[in-house]
Each structure stands twice: as structure tokens, then as C-alpha cells.
């Protein structure tokens, strides 16, 4: 089969690789759409030791089951594989499973390939009237759905719901959409890239700015650099909640003194629970997350160039989705 293989820092190749072979309890899925995630970019730049070369990246995928009793079923893939038996799994917090795996991280190859293997329990059937390119957005949307849900649950019920999302990429945009789906109407997205700001403004669903002003009760850092954490610290109102999603940089930026004196709640959020993924998928199918027409499609054979363009900030669309058959 064909795959986009990460071979080292800023080096990707479109190549023939051994066919994916499902294990016991797994399905073989013919990948029809696979999105480029920020974590894929971190690996591409050599910033993620969990993803050593050579490796097939990609974990935001949808396709068609090509083996077993569900052969022919259109599905979106929950890429987080968990044990199901540890305390975290039994308490329905599968994202904290100590034995968790994710496709695109050893020992599991990723979905920038024509086929991928995944446990049957990680598949959600996609209705015929929903495109598989749209269904592939379930994973990044679920990341933000989970973060927004936790932030809202942590917010004091008497506090107003004025929200700031830092970063207008796919995770930031997904957070803004999730906030809207959870009845938060006053949402601002801060995005420094002028090309992307113009793209987001054209969507017309929320306020888009270069630099935020004022204070917000809900702040979602969808970037995760010291600079964005500093912005989040400065703009979270007393008694507010800051949810941290991005993994751009490990340290720096938080104003711990202000957070302590103003009783600001900080929540680190990672991926999603199985229920969050199901809820997000249903919200996609129901249309509660909007048209989801903010993607750019490219062939997997053009994947290396797509990564270079993203690296240069030359892509306006928040999400690039690759078709493994082109």
C-alpha cells in the first residue's frame, strides 16, 4: 500500500510500505480522508520524541471497513486505543488509561496510508448523508469538545459565559464551535496570522481579532506556547477557567501569582473520553457544529508539500485533509 512516511526532521516520503494487517479484534479500514494535526507537525519538526522516524503519522481519519462482519461500513475512527480494564477506563476516563496507545505513535502506525488497523470498538458508523472528509474531523473536534466541556463544568454557575479561544487553527476553531454548541454565545478567537484571520471572519460565527482585550470567564489555549499561556493568564477574569489544549511548548507563560490571588482554575486537557468522541460525532451528524466547510483537500502524494506549506503559514484553511488515493 501507499503511505506518507516520516523519515526524519522535515523529511516525508510518499512510498510503498507493507500492507496493514489487522490483529485479533481489529478491523482493516480503507482510509478515505486523513487530516494533518498539530501533533503531526510537531513530529515533522522533530519536536516529539514519542514519534521517532521512520513512522507513518496521521490519526484524524475516516474510511470504509474492509474486513470482517462490518465490511463496507462507512466509519470515523477514534484513534485512542485503551485497555478497558484499568481504573481510568472503568471510570469512563479512558483518555487517562496508563496503557493507552494511539495510531501514529509506536507500536501503531498512523492513517497517512491507504489502510489502517484499529479495534472494532473504536469505530463509529457514519450516516450516508455525511461525507467521510467531514467525518474525519471527529477527532480534532472531540479534542476541543472535551476541553470545552471540562471548562464549562468547572465554571461557577453564577459566572457569565464570555469566552476567548487563543489560536485559530483547527483545534481553536473546533473549540469555538463546541462553545457555541454548548450555548456559549459570546466567543472571541485570537489569531495572529492575517491570512487565517480573514478566513475565519468569512465564516461569520464569532468575533476574530489579532490581539484580545478585556477579561473572559472561559479561556481556551489551543496553541500551548509560553506566549499564549501568558495571554491566557492575563485575560482570564477572576474566578474564571483556563483550559489548556495545545502542546506547542512545555514551560513558561503562566502567571501563577495572579492565578492564585484571583482563584483562576487551570485545567490541562488531553484528547477525549469515548463518550466525548461519540457525542462529538453525533453533533457532526446532527449539524450542531456547523457546515464544517473550512478544510482544504489534497492528495496524499502531495502530503510533503502540504506540511511545508503549513510550516510556512501559507495555508488559510484551518485544516488540511489528505486523500490516500490521490
Short mmCIF file of C-alpha atoms in Angstrom, two decimals:
data_model
loop_
_atom_site.label_atom_id
_atom_site.label_comp_id
_atom_site.label_asym_id
_atom_site.label_seq_id
_atom_site.Cartn_x
_atom_site.Cartn_y
_atom_site.Cartn_z
CA UNK A 1 0.00 0.00 0.00
CA UNK A 2 0.99 3.65 -0.36
CA UNK A 3 1.77 5.78 2.67
CA UNK A 4 3.30 9.11 3.66
CA UNK A 5 6.29 8.16 5.81
CA UNK A 6 8.07 10.44 8.28
CA UNK A 7 11.79 9.71 7.78
CA UNK A 8 13.36 12.45 9.88
CA UNK A 9 13.17 16.16 10.63
CA UNK A 10 11.19 17.87 7.84
CA UNK A 11 11.53 14.79 5.64
CA UNK A 12 8.44 12.95 4.38
CA UNK A 13 8.24 10.49 1.52
CA UNK A 14 5.28 9.05 -0.40
CA UNK A 15 6.26 5.41 -0.64
CA UNK A 16 5.22 1.77 -0.86
CA UNK A 17 5.05 0.12 2.57
CA UNK A 18 3.94 -3.34 3.78
CA UNK A 19 0.18 -3.84 3.83
CA UNK A 20 -1.57 -3.23 7.14
CA UNK A 21 -2.67 -6.50 8.77
CA UNK A 22 -5.39 -6.42 11.46
CA UNK A 23 -4.85 -8.30 14.72
CA UNK A 24 -7.42 -10.13 16.82
CA UNK A 25 -10.49 -7.97 17.37
CA UNK A 26 -9.30 -5.38 14.87
CA UNK A 27 -10.68 -4.15 11.57
CA UNK A 28 -8.88 -3.15 8.42
CA UNK A 29 -10.10 0.27 7.30
CA UNK A 30 -9.61 1.69 3.83
CA UNK A 31 -8.73 5.31 4.63
CA UNK A 32 -10.60 7.87 2.54
CA UNK A 33 -9.66 11.04 4.43
CA UNK A 34 -6.93 11.81 6.97
CA UNK A 35 -6.34 15.24 8.49
CA UNK A 36 -3.00 16.85 9.37
CA UNK A 37 -2.86 17.57 13.12
CA UNK A 38 -0.62 19.95 15.03
CA UNK A 39 0.98 16.92 16.69
CA UNK A 40 1.89 15.61 13.22
CA UNK A 41 3.61 18.93 12.61
CA UNK A 42 5.46 18.67 15.94
CA UNK A 43 6.76 15.24 14.88
CA UNK A 44 7.67 16.57 11.41
CA UNK A 45 9.77 19.29 13.05
CA UNK A 46 11.49 16.76 15.33
CA UNK A 47 9.79 18.08 18.47
CA UNK A 48 8.03 14.87 19.54
CA UNK A 49 10.24 12.10 20.87
CA UNK A 50 7.17 9.86 21.12
CA UNK A 51 7.07 9.71 17.32
CA UNK A 52 10.51 8.52 16.14
CA UNK A 53 11.32 8.05 12.46
CA UNK A 54 10.57 6.08 10.41
CA UNK A 55 6.85 6.21 11.13
CA UNK A 56 3.51 6.67 9.38
CA UNK A 57 1.87 9.67 11.02
CA UNK A 58 -1.80 10.68 10.94
CA UNK A 59 -4.64 9.91 13.36
CA UNK A 60 -7.61 12.03 12.20
CA UNK A 61 -9.24 9.59 9.81
CA UNK A 62 -12.41 8.20 8.31
CA UNK A 63 -12.92 5.46 5.77
CA UNK A 64 -14.63 2.19 4.88
CA UNK A 65 -14.23 -1.09 6.77
CA UNK A 66 -12.55 -3.63 4.51
CA UNK A 67 -12.64 -6.79 6.65
CA UNK A 68 -14.88 -8.83 8.94
CA UNK A 69 -18.62 -8.61 9.59
CA UNK A 70 -18.70 -4.81 9.19
CA UNK A 71 -17.13 -4.93 5.72
CA UNK A 72 -18.34 -1.96 3.67
CA UNK A 73 -19.41 0.18 6.64
CA UNK A 74 -18.52 3.86 6.46
CA UNK A 75 -16.78 4.85 9.71
CA UNK A 76 -14.91 7.53 11.57
CA UNK A 77 -12.00 6.37 13.72
CA UNK A 78 -11.38 7.03 17.39
CA UNK A 79 -7.58 6.63 17.25
CA UNK A 80 -7.12 6.30 21.03
CA UNK A 81 -6.79 2.60 21.90
CA UNK A 82 -7.22 1.84 25.61
CA UNK A 83 -7.16 -1.29 27.77
CA UNK A 84 -10.73 -1.12 29.09
CA UNK A 85 -9.79 -2.65 32.45
CA UNK A 86 -7.70 -0.11 34.41
CA UNK A 87 -9.27 2.30 36.96
CA UNK A 88 -9.27 5.16 34.43
CA UNK A 89 -11.08 3.09 31.82
CA UNK A 90 -13.57 1.69 34.33
CA UNK A 91 -14.38 5.25 35.47
CA UNK A 92 -15.03 6.30 31.83
CA UNK A 93 -11.88 8.46 31.70
CA UNK A 94 -10.27 6.35 29.02
CA UNK A 95 -8.02 9.18 27.88
CA UNK A 96 -6.07 8.72 31.13
CA UNK A 97 -5.53 4.99 30.60
CA UNK A 98 -1.99 4.11 31.65
CA UNK A 99 -1.82 1.60 28.78
CA UNK A 100 -3.22 3.89 26.11
CA UNK A 101 -1.95 3.79 22.56
CA UNK A 102 -2.77 5.99 19.60
CA UNK A 103 -2.34 5.36 15.93
CA UNK A 104 0.63 7.36 14.57
CA UNK A 105 2.69 6.53 17.65
CA UNK A 106 4.64 3.27 18.12
CA UNK A 107 3.68 0.49 18.21
CA UNK A 108 0.78 1.62 15.97
CA UNK A 109 1.32 3.07 12.52
CA UNK A 110 -0.84 6.00 11.50
CA UNK A 111 -3.50 6.86 8.97
CA UNK A 112 -1.47 8.72 6.33
CA UNK A 113 -1.82 5.49 4.41
CA UNK A 114 -4.31 3.69 2.22
CA UNK A 115 -5.21 1.29 5.03
CA UNK A 116 -5.01 1.30 8.82
CA UNK A 117 -5.89 -1.25 11.50
CA UNK A 118 -7.95 -0.40 14.58
CA UNK A 119 -10.08 -2.26 17.16
CA UNK A 120 -13.69 -2.64 16.10
CA UNK A 121 -14.81 -0.83 19.27
CA UNK A 122 -13.00 2.34 18.06
CA UNK A 123 -15.22 2.71 15.00
CA UNK A 124 -18.35 4.85 14.74
CA UNK A 125 -20.64 4.36 11.76
CA UNK A 126 -21.11 7.44 9.58
CA UNK A 127 -24.52 8.17 8.01
CA UNK A 128 -24.68 8.12 4.22
CA UNK A 129 -25.50 11.83 4.05
CA UNK A 130 -22.26 12.82 5.86
CA UNK A 131 -19.07 12.92 3.80
CA UNK A 132 -16.08 10.98 5.05
CA UNK A 133 -13.96 14.13 4.77
CA UNK A 134 -16.30 15.77 7.26
CA UNK A 135 -16.35 12.64 9.43
CA UNK A 136 -12.54 12.76 9.63
CA UNK A 137 -12.94 15.97 11.65
CA UNK A 138 -14.43 14.00 14.55
CA UNK A 139 -11.02 13.56 16.19
CA UNK A 140 -9.89 17.22 16.33
CA UNK A 141 -13.43 18.33 17.13
CA UNK A 142 -13.56 15.82 20.00
CA UNK A 143 -10.31 17.22 21.46
CA UNK A 144 -11.93 20.64 21.73
CA UNK A 145 -15.33 19.29 22.76
CA UNK A 146 -13.63 17.58 25.72
CA UNK A 147 -11.72 20.74 26.70
CA UNK A 148 -14.79 22.97 26.47
CA UNK A 149 -16.94 20.51 28.42
CA UNK A 150 -14.40 20.37 31.26
CA UNK A 151 -14.04 24.16 31.31
CA UNK A 152 -17.79 24.76 31.48
CA UNK A 153 -18.21 22.13 34.20
CA UNK A 154 -15.50 23.88 36.27
CA UNK A 155 -17.00 27.36 35.88
CA UNK A 156 -19.06 28.69 38.78
CA UNK A 157 -22.72 28.71 37.67
CA UNK A 158 -23.12 32.38 38.62
CA UNK A 159 -20.28 33.44 36.29
CA UNK A 160 -21.13 34.82 32.87
CA UNK A 161 -20.08 32.79 29.85
CA UNK A 162 -17.80 35.06 27.84
CA UNK A 163 -15.13 33.02 26.07
CA UNK A 164 -11.74 33.58 24.46
CA UNK A 165 -10.10 30.99 22.23
CA UNK A 166 -6.39 31.51 21.60
CA UNK A 167 -5.41 30.16 18.19
CA UNK A 168 -7.48 29.94 15.02
CA UNK A 169 -6.25 26.60 13.75
CA UNK A 170 -8.43 23.52 13.67
CA UNK A 171 -8.39 22.98 17.45
CA UNK A 172 -9.15 26.63 18.16
CA UNK A 173 -11.92 26.77 15.58
CA UNK A 174 -13.30 23.49 16.92
CA UNK A 175 -13.30 24.96 20.43
CA UNK A 176 -15.24 27.98 19.22
CA UNK A 177 -17.79 25.70 17.54
CA UNK A 178 -18.05 23.50 20.63
CA UNK A 179 -18.63 26.57 22.79
CA UNK A 180 -21.47 27.58 20.52
CA UNK A 181 -22.95 24.08 20.59
CA UNK A 182 -22.87 24.26 24.42
CA UNK A 183 -24.76 27.57 24.48
CA UNK A 184 -21.85 29.97 24.91
CA UNK A 185 -22.81 32.80 22.57
CA UNK A 186 -20.09 35.41 23.24
CA UNK A 187 -16.93 33.88 21.69
CA UNK A 188 -13.76 35.65 20.54
CA UNK A 189 -10.97 33.91 18.61
CA UNK A 190 -7.47 35.43 18.72
CA UNK A 191 -5.33 34.54 15.69
CA UNK A 192 -2.05 36.32 14.73
CA UNK A 193 -1.93 35.05 11.12
CA UNK A 194 -3.71 37.62 8.91
CA UNK A 195 -4.43 35.07 6.18
CA UNK A 196 -6.18 32.79 8.65
CA UNK A 197 -7.98 35.69 10.39
CA UNK A 198 -9.58 36.67 7.09
CA UNK A 199 -10.61 33.05 6.51
CA UNK A 200 -12.19 32.79 9.97
CA UNK A 201 -14.02 36.10 9.63
CA UNK A 202 -15.60 34.84 6.42
CA UNK A 203 -17.18 32.02 8.43
CA UNK A 204 -19.09 34.70 10.36
CA UNK A 205 -19.81 32.72 13.52
CA UNK A 206 -17.75 34.61 16.11
CA UNK A 207 -15.53 37.62 16.74
CA UNK A 208 -12.00 37.27 15.31
CA UNK A 209 -9.15 39.50 16.49
CA UNK A 210 -5.37 39.67 16.29
CA UNK A 211 -4.86 40.69 19.93
CA UNK A 212 -7.57 40.16 22.57
CA UNK A 213 -8.68 42.85 25.01
CA UNK A 214 -10.61 42.61 28.26
CA UNK A 215 -11.29 39.64 30.51
CA UNK A 216 -13.09 36.38 29.81
CA UNK A 217 -14.57 33.80 32.14
CA UNK A 218 -13.63 30.93 29.82
CA UNK A 219 -10.24 30.87 28.07
CA UNK A 220 -9.14 28.02 25.81
CA UNK A 221 -5.44 27.94 24.88
CA UNK A 222 -5.44 25.90 21.68
CA UNK A 223 -1.76 26.60 20.94
CA UNK A 224 0.20 25.86 24.10
CA UNK A 225 3.27 28.09 23.88
CA UNK A 226 4.67 30.22 26.70
CA UNK A 227 3.46 33.33 24.87
CA UNK A 228 -0.11 32.05 24.52
CA UNK A 229 -0.19 30.92 28.16
CA UNK A 230 0.85 34.44 29.12
CA UNK A 231 -2.05 35.82 27.09
CA UNK A 232 -4.41 33.31 28.71
CA UNK A 233 -3.18 34.24 32.20
CA UNK A 234 -3.66 37.93 31.55
CA UNK A 235 -7.16 37.68 30.07
CA UNK A 236 -8.87 35.16 32.36
CA UNK A 237 -11.16 37.06 34.72
CA UNK A 238 -11.13 36.43 38.49
CA UNK A 239 -12.88 33.15 39.24
CA UNK A 240 -12.61 32.12 35.60
CA UNK A 241 -11.35 28.93 33.97
CA UNK A 242 -8.40 28.40 31.66
CA UNK A 243 -8.34 25.15 29.65
CA UNK A 244 -5.01 24.24 28.09
CA UNK A 245 -5.14 22.08 24.97
CA UNK A 246 -2.07 22.88 22.88
CA UNK A 247 1.27 21.12 23.24
CA UNK A 248 3.48 23.63 21.48
CA UNK A 249 5.96 24.27 24.33
CA UNK A 250 6.48 22.66 27.73
CA UNK A 251 7.16 25.51 30.13
CA UNK A 252 6.70 29.21 30.82
CA UNK A 253 3.98 31.79 30.45
CA UNK A 254 1.65 31.15 33.37
CA UNK A 255 1.19 33.98 35.86
CA UNK A 256 0.83 31.70 38.87
CA UNK A 257 0.64 34.60 41.34
CA UNK A 258 -2.31 36.16 39.52
CA UNK A 259 -3.99 32.77 39.11
CA UNK A 260 -3.65 32.15 42.85
CA UNK A 261 -4.83 35.58 44.01
CA UNK A 262 -7.76 35.61 41.57
CA UNK A 263 -8.74 31.95 42.05
CA UNK A 264 -8.37 31.12 38.37
CA UNK A 265 -8.83 27.44 37.59
CA UNK A 266 -6.30 25.85 35.25
CA UNK A 267 -7.25 22.59 33.52
CA UNK A 268 -4.88 20.58 31.39
CA UNK A 269 -6.88 18.60 28.84
CA UNK A 270 -5.77 15.61 26.76
CA UNK A 271 -7.68 14.05 23.86
CA UNK A 272 -11.21 12.93 24.90
CA UNK A 273 -13.19 10.20 26.55
CA UNK A 274 -15.00 7.61 24.46
CA UNK A 275 -18.26 9.37 25.33
CA UNK A 276 -16.86 12.73 24.21
CA UNK A 277 -15.89 11.17 20.88
CA UNK A 278 -19.37 9.68 20.44
CA UNK A 279 -21.05 12.96 21.43
CA UNK A 280 -18.87 14.92 19.02
CA UNK A 281 -19.58 12.51 16.17
CA UNK A 282 -23.31 12.82 16.80
CA UNK A 283 -23.02 16.62 16.87
CA UNK A 284 -21.35 16.43 13.44
CA UNK A 285 -24.09 14.17 12.10
CA UNK A 286 -26.80 16.45 13.54
CA UNK A 287 -25.24 19.61 12.10
CA UNK A 288 -24.77 21.23 15.53
CA UNK A 289 -21.14 22.10 14.71
CA UNK A 290 -21.99 23.95 11.53
CA UNK A 291 -21.20 23.26 7.90
CA UNK A 292 -17.61 22.15 8.66
CA UNK A 293 -16.59 23.57 5.29
CA UNK A 294 -13.28 25.02 6.49
CA UNK A 295 -10.99 22.32 5.13
CA UNK A 296 -8.64 22.05 2.17
CA UNK A 297 -8.35 18.68 0.40
CA UNK A 298 -5.08 17.45 -1.09
CA UNK A 299 -3.79 14.11 -2.29
CA UNK A 300 -1.57 12.05 0.00
CA UNK A 301 1.04 12.16 -2.76
CA UNK A 302 1.15 15.93 -2.15
CA UNK A 303 1.46 15.45 1.62
CA UNK A 304 5.09 16.54 1.90
CA UNK A 305 4.27 19.84 0.20
CA UNK A 306 1.23 20.30 2.44
CA UNK A 307 3.47 20.02 5.51
CA UNK A 308 5.91 22.54 4.01
CA UNK A 309 3.07 24.97 3.29
CA UNK A 310 1.72 24.62 6.82
CA UNK A 311 5.23 25.16 8.18
CA UNK A 312 5.44 28.45 6.26
CA UNK A 313 1.99 29.64 7.38
CA UNK A 314 0.86 29.64 3.75
CA UNK A 315 -2.41 27.75 4.28
CA UNK A 316 -5.53 29.77 5.07
CA UNK A 317 -7.82 26.84 5.86
CA UNK A 318 -7.65 25.64 9.49
CA UNK A 319 -7.41 22.01 8.38
CA UNK A 320 -5.74 20.18 5.50
CA UNK A 321 -7.19 16.73 4.77
CA UNK A 322 -5.28 14.20 2.68
CA UNK A 323 -6.84 11.65 0.32
CA UNK A 324 -4.67 8.48 0.30
CA UNK A 325 -5.91 7.52 -3.16
CA UNK A 326 -4.64 10.64 -4.91
#
